XYZ file of C-alpha atoms in Angstrom:
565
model
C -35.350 -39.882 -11.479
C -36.972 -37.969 -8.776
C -34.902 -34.200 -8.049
C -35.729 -32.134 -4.996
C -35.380 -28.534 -5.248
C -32.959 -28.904 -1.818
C -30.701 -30.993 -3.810
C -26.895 -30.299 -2.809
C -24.625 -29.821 -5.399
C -21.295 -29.307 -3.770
C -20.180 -28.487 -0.099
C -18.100 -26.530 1.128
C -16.253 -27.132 4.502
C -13.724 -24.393 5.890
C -10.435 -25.609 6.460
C -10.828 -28.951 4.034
C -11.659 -27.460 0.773
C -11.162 -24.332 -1.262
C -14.570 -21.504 -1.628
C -13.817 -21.641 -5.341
C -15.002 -24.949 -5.663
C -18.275 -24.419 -4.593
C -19.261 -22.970 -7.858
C -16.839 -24.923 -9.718
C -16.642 -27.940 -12.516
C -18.313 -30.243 -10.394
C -21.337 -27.656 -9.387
C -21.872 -27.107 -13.392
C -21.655 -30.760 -14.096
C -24.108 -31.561 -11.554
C -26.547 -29.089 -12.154
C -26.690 -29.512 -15.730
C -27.266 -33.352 -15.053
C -30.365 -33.192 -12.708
C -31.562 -30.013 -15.019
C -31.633 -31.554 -17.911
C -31.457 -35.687 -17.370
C -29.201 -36.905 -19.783
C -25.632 -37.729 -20.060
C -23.067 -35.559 -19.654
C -19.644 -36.110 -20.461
C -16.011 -33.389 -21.477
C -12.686 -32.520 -21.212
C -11.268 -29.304 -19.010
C -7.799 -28.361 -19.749
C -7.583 -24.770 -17.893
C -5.361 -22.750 -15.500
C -6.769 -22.937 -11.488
C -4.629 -21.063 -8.961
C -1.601 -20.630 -11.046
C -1.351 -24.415 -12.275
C -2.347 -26.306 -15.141
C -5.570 -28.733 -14.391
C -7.014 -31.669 -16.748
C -10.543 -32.751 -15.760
C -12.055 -35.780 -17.345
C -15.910 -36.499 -16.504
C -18.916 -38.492 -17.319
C -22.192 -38.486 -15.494
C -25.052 -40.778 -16.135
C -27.913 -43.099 -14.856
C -25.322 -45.700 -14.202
C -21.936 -44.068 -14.159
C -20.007 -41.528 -12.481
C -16.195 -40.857 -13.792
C -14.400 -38.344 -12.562
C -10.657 -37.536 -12.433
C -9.033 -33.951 -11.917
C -5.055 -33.793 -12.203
C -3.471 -30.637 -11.222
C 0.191 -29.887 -12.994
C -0.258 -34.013 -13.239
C -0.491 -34.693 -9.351
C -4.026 -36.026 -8.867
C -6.282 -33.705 -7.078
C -9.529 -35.769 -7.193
C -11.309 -39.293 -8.356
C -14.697 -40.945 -8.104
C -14.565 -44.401 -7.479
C -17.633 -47.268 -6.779
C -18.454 -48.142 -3.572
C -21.733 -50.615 -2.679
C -24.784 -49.020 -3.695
C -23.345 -45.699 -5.062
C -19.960 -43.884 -5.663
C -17.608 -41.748 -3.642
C -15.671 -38.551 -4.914
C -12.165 -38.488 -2.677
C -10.329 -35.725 -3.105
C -6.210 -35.566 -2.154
C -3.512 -33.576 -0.632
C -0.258 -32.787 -2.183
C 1.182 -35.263 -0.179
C -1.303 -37.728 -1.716
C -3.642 -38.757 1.366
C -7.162 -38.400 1.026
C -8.742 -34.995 2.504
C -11.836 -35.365 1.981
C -14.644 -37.512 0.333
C -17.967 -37.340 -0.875
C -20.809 -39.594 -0.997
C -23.744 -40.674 -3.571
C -26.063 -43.211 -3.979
C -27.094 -44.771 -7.060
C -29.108 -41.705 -8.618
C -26.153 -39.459 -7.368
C -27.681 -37.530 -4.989
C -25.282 -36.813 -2.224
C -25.633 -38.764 1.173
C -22.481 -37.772 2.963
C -19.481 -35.989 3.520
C -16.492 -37.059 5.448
C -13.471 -35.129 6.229
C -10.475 -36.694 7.263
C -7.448 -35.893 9.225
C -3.283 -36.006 8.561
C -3.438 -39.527 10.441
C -6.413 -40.721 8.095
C -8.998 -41.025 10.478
C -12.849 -39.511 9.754
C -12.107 -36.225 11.777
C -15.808 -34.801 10.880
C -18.903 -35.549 8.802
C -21.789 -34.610 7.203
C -25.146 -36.605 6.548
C -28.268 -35.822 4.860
C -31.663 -35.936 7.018
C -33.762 -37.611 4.760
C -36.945 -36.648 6.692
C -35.745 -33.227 6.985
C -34.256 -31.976 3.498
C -33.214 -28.649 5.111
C -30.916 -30.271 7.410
C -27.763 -31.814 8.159
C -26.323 -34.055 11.060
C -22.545 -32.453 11.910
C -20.310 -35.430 13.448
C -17.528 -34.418 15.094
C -14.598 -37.159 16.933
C -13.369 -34.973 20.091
C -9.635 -34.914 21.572
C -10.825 -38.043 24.109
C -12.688 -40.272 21.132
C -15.973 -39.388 21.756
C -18.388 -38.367 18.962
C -21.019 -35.036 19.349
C -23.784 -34.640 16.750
C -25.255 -31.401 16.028
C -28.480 -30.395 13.891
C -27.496 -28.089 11.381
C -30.229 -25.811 9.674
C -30.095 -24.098 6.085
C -29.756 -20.549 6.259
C -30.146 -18.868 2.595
C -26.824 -16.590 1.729
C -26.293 -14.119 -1.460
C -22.625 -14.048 -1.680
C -20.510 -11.164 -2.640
C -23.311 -8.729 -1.173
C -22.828 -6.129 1.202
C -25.641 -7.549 2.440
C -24.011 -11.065 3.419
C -20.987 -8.829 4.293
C -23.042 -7.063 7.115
C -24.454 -10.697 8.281
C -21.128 -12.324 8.525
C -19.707 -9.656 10.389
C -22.176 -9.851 13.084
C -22.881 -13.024 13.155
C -19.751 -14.929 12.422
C -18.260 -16.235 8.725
C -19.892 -19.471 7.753
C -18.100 -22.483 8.536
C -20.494 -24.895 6.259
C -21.493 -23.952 2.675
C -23.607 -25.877 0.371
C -24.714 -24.634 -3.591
C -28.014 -26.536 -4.038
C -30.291 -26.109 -7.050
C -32.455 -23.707 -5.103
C -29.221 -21.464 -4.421
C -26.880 -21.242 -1.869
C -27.046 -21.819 1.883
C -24.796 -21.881 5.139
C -25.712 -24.596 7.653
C -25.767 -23.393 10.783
C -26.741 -24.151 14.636
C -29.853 -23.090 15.812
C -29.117 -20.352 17.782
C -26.448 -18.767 14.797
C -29.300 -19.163 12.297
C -31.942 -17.141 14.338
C -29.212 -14.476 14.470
C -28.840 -14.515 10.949
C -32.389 -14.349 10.360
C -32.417 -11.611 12.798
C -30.135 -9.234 10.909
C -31.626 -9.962 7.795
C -35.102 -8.720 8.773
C -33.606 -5.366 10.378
C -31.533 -5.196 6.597
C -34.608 -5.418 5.120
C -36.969 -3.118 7.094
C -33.646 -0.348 6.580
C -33.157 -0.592 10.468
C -29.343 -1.712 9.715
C -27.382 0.415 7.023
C -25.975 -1.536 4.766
C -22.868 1.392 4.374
C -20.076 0.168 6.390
C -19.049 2.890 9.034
C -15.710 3.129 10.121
C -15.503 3.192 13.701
C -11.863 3.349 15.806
C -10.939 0.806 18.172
C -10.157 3.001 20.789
C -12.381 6.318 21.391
C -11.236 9.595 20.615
C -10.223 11.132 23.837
C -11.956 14.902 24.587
C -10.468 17.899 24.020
C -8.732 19.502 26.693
C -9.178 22.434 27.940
C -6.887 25.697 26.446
C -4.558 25.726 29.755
C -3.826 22.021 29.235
C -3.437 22.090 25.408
C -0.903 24.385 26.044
C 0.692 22.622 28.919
C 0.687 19.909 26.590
C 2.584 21.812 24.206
C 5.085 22.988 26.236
C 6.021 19.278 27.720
C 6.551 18.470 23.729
C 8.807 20.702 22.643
C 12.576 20.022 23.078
C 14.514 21.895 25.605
C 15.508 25.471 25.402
C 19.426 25.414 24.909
C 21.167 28.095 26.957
C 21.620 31.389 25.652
C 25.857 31.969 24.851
C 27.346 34.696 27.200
C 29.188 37.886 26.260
C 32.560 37.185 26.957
C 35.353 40.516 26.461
C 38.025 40.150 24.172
C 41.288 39.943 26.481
C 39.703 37.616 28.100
C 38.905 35.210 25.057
C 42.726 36.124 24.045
C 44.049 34.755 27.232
C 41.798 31.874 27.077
C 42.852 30.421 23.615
C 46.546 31.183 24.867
C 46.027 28.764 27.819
C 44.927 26.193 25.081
C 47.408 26.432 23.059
C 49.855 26.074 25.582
C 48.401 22.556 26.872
C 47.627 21.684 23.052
C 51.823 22.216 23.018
C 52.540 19.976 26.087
C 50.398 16.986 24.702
C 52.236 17.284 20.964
C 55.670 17.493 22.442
C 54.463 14.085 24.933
C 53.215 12.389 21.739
C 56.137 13.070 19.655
C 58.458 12.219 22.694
C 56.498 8.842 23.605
C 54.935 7.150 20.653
C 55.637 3.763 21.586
C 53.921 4.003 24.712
C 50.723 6.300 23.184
C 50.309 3.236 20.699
C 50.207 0.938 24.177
C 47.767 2.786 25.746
C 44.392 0.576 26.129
C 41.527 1.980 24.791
C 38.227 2.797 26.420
C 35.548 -0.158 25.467
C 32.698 1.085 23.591
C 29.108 0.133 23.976
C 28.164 1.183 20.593
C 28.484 -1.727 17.676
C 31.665 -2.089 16.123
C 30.447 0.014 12.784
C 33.614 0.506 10.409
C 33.962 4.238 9.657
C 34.182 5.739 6.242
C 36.299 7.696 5.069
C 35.997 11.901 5.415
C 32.865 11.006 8.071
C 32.953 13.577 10.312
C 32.857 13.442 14.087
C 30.166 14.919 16.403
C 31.491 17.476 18.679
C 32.426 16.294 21.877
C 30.449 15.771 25.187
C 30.596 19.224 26.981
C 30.536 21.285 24.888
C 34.256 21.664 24.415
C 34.619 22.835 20.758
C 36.070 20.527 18.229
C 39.906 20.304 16.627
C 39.795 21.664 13.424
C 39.871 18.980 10.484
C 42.616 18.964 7.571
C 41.820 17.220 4.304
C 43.477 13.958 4.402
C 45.474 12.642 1.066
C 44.978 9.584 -0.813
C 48.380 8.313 -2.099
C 49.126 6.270 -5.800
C 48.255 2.955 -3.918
C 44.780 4.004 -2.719
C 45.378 4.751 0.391
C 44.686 7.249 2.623
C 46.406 8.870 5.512
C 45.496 11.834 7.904
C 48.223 13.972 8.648
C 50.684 13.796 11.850
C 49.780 16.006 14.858
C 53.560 16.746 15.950
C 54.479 20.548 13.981
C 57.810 21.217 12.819
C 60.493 19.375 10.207
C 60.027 15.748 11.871
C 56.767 14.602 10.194
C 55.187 11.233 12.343
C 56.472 8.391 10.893
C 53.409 6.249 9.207
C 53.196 3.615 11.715
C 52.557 6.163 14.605
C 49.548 8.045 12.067
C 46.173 7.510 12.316
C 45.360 5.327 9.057
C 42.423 5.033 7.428
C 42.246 0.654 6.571
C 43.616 0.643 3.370
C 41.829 -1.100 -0.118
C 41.859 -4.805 -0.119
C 41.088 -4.917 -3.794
C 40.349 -2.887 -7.140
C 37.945 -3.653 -8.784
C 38.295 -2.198 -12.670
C 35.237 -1.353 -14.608
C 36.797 0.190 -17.524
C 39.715 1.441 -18.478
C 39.164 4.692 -16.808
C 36.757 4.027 -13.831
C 38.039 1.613 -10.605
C 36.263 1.045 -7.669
C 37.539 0.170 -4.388
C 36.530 -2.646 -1.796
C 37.311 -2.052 1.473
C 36.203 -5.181 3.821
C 36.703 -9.205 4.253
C 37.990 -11.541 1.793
C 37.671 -14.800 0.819
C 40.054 -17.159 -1.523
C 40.203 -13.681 -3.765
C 36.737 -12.725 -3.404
C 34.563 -10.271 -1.073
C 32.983 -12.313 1.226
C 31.457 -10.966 4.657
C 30.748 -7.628 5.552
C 32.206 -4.905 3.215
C 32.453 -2.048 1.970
C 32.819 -1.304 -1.880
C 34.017 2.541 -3.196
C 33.344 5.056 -6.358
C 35.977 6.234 -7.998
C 35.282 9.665 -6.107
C 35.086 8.185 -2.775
C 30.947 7.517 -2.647
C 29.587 4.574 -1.268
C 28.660 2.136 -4.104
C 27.333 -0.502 -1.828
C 27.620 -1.716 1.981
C 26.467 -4.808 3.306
C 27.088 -8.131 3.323
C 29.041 -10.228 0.114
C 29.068 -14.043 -0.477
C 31.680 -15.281 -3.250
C 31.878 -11.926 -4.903
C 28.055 -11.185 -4.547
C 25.834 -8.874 -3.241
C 24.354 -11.600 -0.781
C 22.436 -10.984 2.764
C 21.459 -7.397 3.903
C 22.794 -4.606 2.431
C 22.436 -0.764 0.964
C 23.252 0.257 -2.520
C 23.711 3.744 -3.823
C 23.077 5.775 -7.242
C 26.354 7.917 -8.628
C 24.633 10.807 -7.196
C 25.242 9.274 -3.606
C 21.848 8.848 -2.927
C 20.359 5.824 -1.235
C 18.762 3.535 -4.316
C 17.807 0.457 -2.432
C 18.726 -0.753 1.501
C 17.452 -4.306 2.185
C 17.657 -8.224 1.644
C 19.962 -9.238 -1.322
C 20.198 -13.105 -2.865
C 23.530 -13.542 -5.427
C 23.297 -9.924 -6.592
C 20.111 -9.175 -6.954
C 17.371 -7.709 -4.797
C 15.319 -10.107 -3.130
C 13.229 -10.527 -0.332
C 11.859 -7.738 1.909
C 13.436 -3.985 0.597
C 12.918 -0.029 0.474
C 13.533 0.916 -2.560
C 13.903 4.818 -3.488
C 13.808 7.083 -6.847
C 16.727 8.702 -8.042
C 15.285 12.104 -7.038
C 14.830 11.107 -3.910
C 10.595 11.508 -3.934
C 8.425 8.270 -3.695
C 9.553 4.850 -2.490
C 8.091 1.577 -2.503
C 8.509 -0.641 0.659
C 7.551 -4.470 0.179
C 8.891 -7.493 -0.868
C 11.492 -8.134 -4.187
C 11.565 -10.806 -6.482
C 14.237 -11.387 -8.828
C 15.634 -7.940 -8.771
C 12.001 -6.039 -8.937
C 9.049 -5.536 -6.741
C 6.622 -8.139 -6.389
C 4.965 -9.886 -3.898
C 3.016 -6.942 -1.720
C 4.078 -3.897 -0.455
C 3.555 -0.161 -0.733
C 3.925 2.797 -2.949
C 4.362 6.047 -0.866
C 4.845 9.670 -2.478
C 6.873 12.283 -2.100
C 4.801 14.185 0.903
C 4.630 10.453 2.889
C 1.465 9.502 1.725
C 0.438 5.873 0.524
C -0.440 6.302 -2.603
C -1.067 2.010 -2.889
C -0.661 -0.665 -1.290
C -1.547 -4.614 -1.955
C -0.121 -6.910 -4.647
C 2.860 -5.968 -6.774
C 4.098 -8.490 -9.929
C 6.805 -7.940 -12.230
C 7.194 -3.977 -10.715
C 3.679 -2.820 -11.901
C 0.679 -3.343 -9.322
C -1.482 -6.288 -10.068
C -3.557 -8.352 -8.167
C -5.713 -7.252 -5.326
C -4.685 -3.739 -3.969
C -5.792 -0.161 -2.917
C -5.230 2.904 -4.074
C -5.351 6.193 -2.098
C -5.578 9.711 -3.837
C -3.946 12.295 -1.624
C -6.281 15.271 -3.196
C -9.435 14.363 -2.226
C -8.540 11.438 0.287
C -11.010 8.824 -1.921
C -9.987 5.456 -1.694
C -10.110 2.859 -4.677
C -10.323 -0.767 -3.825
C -9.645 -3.244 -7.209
C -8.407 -5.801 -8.778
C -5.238 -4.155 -10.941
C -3.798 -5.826 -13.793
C -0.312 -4.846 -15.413
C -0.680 -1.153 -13.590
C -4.229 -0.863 -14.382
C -7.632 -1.253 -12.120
C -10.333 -3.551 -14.101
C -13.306 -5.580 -13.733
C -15.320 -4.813 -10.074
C -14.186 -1.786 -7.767
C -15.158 -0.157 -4.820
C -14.805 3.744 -4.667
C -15.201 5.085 -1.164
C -14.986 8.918 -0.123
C -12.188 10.647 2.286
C -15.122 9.640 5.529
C -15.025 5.921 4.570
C -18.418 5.667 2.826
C -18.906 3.797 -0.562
C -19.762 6.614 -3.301
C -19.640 3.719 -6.201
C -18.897 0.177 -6.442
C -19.004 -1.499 -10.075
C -17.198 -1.993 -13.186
C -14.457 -0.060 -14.039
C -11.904 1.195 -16.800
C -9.708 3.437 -17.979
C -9.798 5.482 -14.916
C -13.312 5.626 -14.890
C -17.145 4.089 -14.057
C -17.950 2.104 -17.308
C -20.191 -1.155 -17.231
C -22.714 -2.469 -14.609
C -22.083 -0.332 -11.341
C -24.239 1.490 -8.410
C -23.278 4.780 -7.334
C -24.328 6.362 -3.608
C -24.843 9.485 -1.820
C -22.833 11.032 0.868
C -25.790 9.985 3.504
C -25.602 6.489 2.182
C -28.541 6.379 -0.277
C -28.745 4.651 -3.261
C -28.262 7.944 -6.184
C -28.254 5.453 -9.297
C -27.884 2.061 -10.549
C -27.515 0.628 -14.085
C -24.808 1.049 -17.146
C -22.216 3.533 -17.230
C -20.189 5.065 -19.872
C -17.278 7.023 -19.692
C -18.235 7.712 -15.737
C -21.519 9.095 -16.819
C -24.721 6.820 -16.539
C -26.394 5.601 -19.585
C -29.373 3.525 -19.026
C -31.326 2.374 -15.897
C -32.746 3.983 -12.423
C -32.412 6.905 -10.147
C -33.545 6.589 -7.082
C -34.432 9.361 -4.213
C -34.688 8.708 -0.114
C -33.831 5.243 -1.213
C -36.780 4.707 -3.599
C -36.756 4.462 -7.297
C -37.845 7.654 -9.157
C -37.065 7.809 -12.926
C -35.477 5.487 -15.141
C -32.661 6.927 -17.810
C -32.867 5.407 -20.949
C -29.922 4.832 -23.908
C -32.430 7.309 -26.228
C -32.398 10.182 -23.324
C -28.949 9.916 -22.594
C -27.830 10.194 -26.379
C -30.041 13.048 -26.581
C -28.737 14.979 -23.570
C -25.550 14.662 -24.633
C -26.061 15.783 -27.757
C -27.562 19.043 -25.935
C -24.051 19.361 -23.787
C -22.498 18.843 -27.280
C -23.926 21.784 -28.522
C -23.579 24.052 -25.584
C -19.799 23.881 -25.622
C -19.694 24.659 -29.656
């Protein structure tokens, strides 16, 4: 069997098949059969994307099996077809998304992508006169077909490199792994582009450091006259100074007031029936209920507020604010102010009840309420379904201070939340799952700064995420697991620029890693220990200069060793 070194392994089409599976079981099966020539047959039984996946293959002169179940729905099949075999691989809903092509020797011929009706959408054929290339079919809105030459354009994925040539010239839409690595296929025009950038990489005309530019530019600093101005216009008004007023005259003031505060008592005593008839001004404000002991604001004008008397709760719960008339004839309770009385107890013990104050249903808080401490502190306010926290609500520690204001699902936190620390510092801001964060959100410290944000499970960050340290402003971009960064990071300084990316653990650089300069030059690459480098090159201006092997670094440490004793 005759194997060119443009053979295609796998493809990779954006929008019809996962990245992963460029590199996956079927790239390692496939390269290990041309490699080597012989049969190859196994079993996978392995976790892919959070679900369980069974794999079954064989691969020989005159066979191809191949059947990939994922949490038992079938994922993908090969199947004979004249001349060769086809690899179709399904959606969840069972229809075939796309399928691949091979002759008898099973090297691949075509690819065809399909759409949700079932129709060949798009396709991909192999030039046989031209191994570098391949024909892109596309079916239009109106039925008609275009064909476009495709060329191979070698990539190095995961490099900044490739980062800097995607980002000018446009993420690949076409990937293929082939035995002589891995290439985008691209129009004519992208791929001179490409080539383009990579040349100006590689003469050092293009940093390779990403800069950090704004989207809008900085505006210039005014001058002094209209900083100040500026200044001026944002501070709040200047609230008029209080005039000296003598004290006869203050006497004879409150004397007038009490006098009209006497007519309106004796008219409210005299007339309650027709005070309680009086209609009431509408308010444009939402119909919030108020609590209990919330104080007013003081009134438009300036006039200065009545002075407040402790209201009483009584052996039912309730409470009542006193009458207005003075003398021996108290306000009967009908014509006092009321505060709405408890709808239901709710007993905790034998010595602590709480109180609910809000809508019922068949026995149960359901709607908006309101539910009470013992000492009168909000213990939750929101929304209740059947007795249950349910919808949007907040919820309080003993102390009275806010512990959590967001979405709720039967009594537990769920859905999108701010959550807060008893002492009232940090707060994380994100999603909830079953009572704790998780999903993505944000951890931000006491003086408002994020101190991470990205992918939360379980309470503890894990998954991708960043993490930003206040002191020095450096920014750490990982993978976290169970609170912890590991594996690959990328350390950049308080301007943006990358001082280290590399392995990573316990808090520090340990493993494979490259760190860099503030100007953006390459300082050192090879193994690290315990954030010091053990073994490989230093570089200067960008060029290699001494190499640092395991024996040197053992025996300058040993030096610093003895220093400190």
């Amino acid at each position: 069997m005759q194997v060119s070194e443009h053979e295609i392994l796998t493809i990779y089409r954006k929008g019809y098949s996962a990245l992963t599976s460029l590199h996956g079981a079927l790239y390692q099966a496939r390269r290990d059969f041309f490699r080597d020539g012989v049969h190859k047959k196994g079993r996978i039984s392995d976790q892919e994307d959070g679900m369980q996946v069974q794999l079954r293959y064989a691969i020989s002169g005159g066979s191809f099996v191949w059947e990939k179940h994922s949490d038992r729905r079938l994922t993908e099949r090969a199947s004979s077809i004249p001349g060769g075999w086809a690899l179709s691989f399904y959606n969840e809903n069972g229809g075939v998304r796309s399928r691949t092509e091979y002759d008898g020797e099973h090297h691949l011929r075509r690819a065809e992508y399909f759409a949700p009706g079932g129709e060949v959408q798009e396709s991909l054929s192999i030039i046989a006169e031209h191994p570098d290339e391949l024909l892109w079919t596309r079916r239009q809105a109106n039925g008609e077909q275009t064909e476009t030459v495709l060329r191979a354009c070698p990539v190095q994925m995961g490099t900044a490199e490739q980062a800097m040539i995607d980002s000018e010239a446009g993420e690949p839409q076409i990937l293929a792994a082939r035995l002589d690595g891995d290439f985008c296929y691209c129009t004519e025009e992208e791929y001179c582009r490409r080539d383009e950038l990579r040349e100006r990489l590689g003469s050092g005309a293009i940093s390779t450091i990403p800069v950090f530019v704004p989207d809008k530019p900085l505006p210039e600093p005014a001058d002094a006259q209209e900083e100040e101005r500026a200044q001026e216009e944002a501070l709040p008004p200047v609230l008029p100074q209080p005039q000296e007023i003598a004290v006869s005259d203050l006497m004879e003031q409150i004397q007038k007031m009490e006098e009209k505060l006497g007519m309106v008592r004796g008219r409210l005593c005299a007339e309650p029936e027709k005070m309680q008839n009086f209609p009431k001004k509408e308010s444009t404000q939402p119909d919030v209920p108020k609590l209990a002991g919330e104080l007013r604001s003081e009134p438009p004008g300036g006039r200065a507020a009545a002075r407040y008397t402790v209201a009483k709760r009584g052996a039912d719960g309730a409470v009542r604010a006193p009458g207005l008339c003075s003398g021996v004839h108290p306000v009967p309770p009908e014509a006092a102010e009321e505060i709405p009385r408890a709808v239901q107890s709710i007993v905790l013990s034998q010595t602590e009840r709480y109180r609910y104050f809000g809508e019922m249903l068949d026995g149960l808080r359901h709607g908006r309420g309101r539910t009470e401490m013992p000492d009168g502190k909000t213990a939750y306010e929101g929304t209740y379904s059947r007795g249950r926290r349910d919808g949007l609500g907040a919820y309080y520690y003993k102390t009275g201070r806010l512990c959590y204001a967001g979405a709720w699902r039967n009594d537990r936190r769920e859905g999108a939340g701010v959550g807060f620390r008893p002492d009232g510092g940090s707060l994380y801001a994100g999603t909830w799952r079953n009572d704790r964060p998780g999903g993505s959100g944000a951890v931000i410290g006491p003086d408002g700064s994020v101190c991470y944000a990205g992918a939360i499970e379980n309470g503890r960050r894990h998954g991708v995420g960043a993490s930003f340290h206040a002191k020095d402003g450096a920014l750490l971009v990982a993978r976290w697991q169970n609170g912890i960064p590991c594996g690959g990071v990328t350390l950049f300084d308080a301007e943006g620029r990358i001082r280290y990316t590399g392995r990573w653990q316990n808090g520090e650089r340990h493993g494979m890693g490259t760190s860099y300069s503030a100007d953006g030059q390459i300082e050192f690459t090879g193994q690290w220990q315990n954030g010091e480098p053990v073994s490989g090159i230093y570089y200067e201006n960008g060029l290699p200069a001494r190499a640092l092997s395991p024996e040197k670094y053992q025996e300058s440490d040993g030096k610093k060793k003895d220093r400190k004793m």
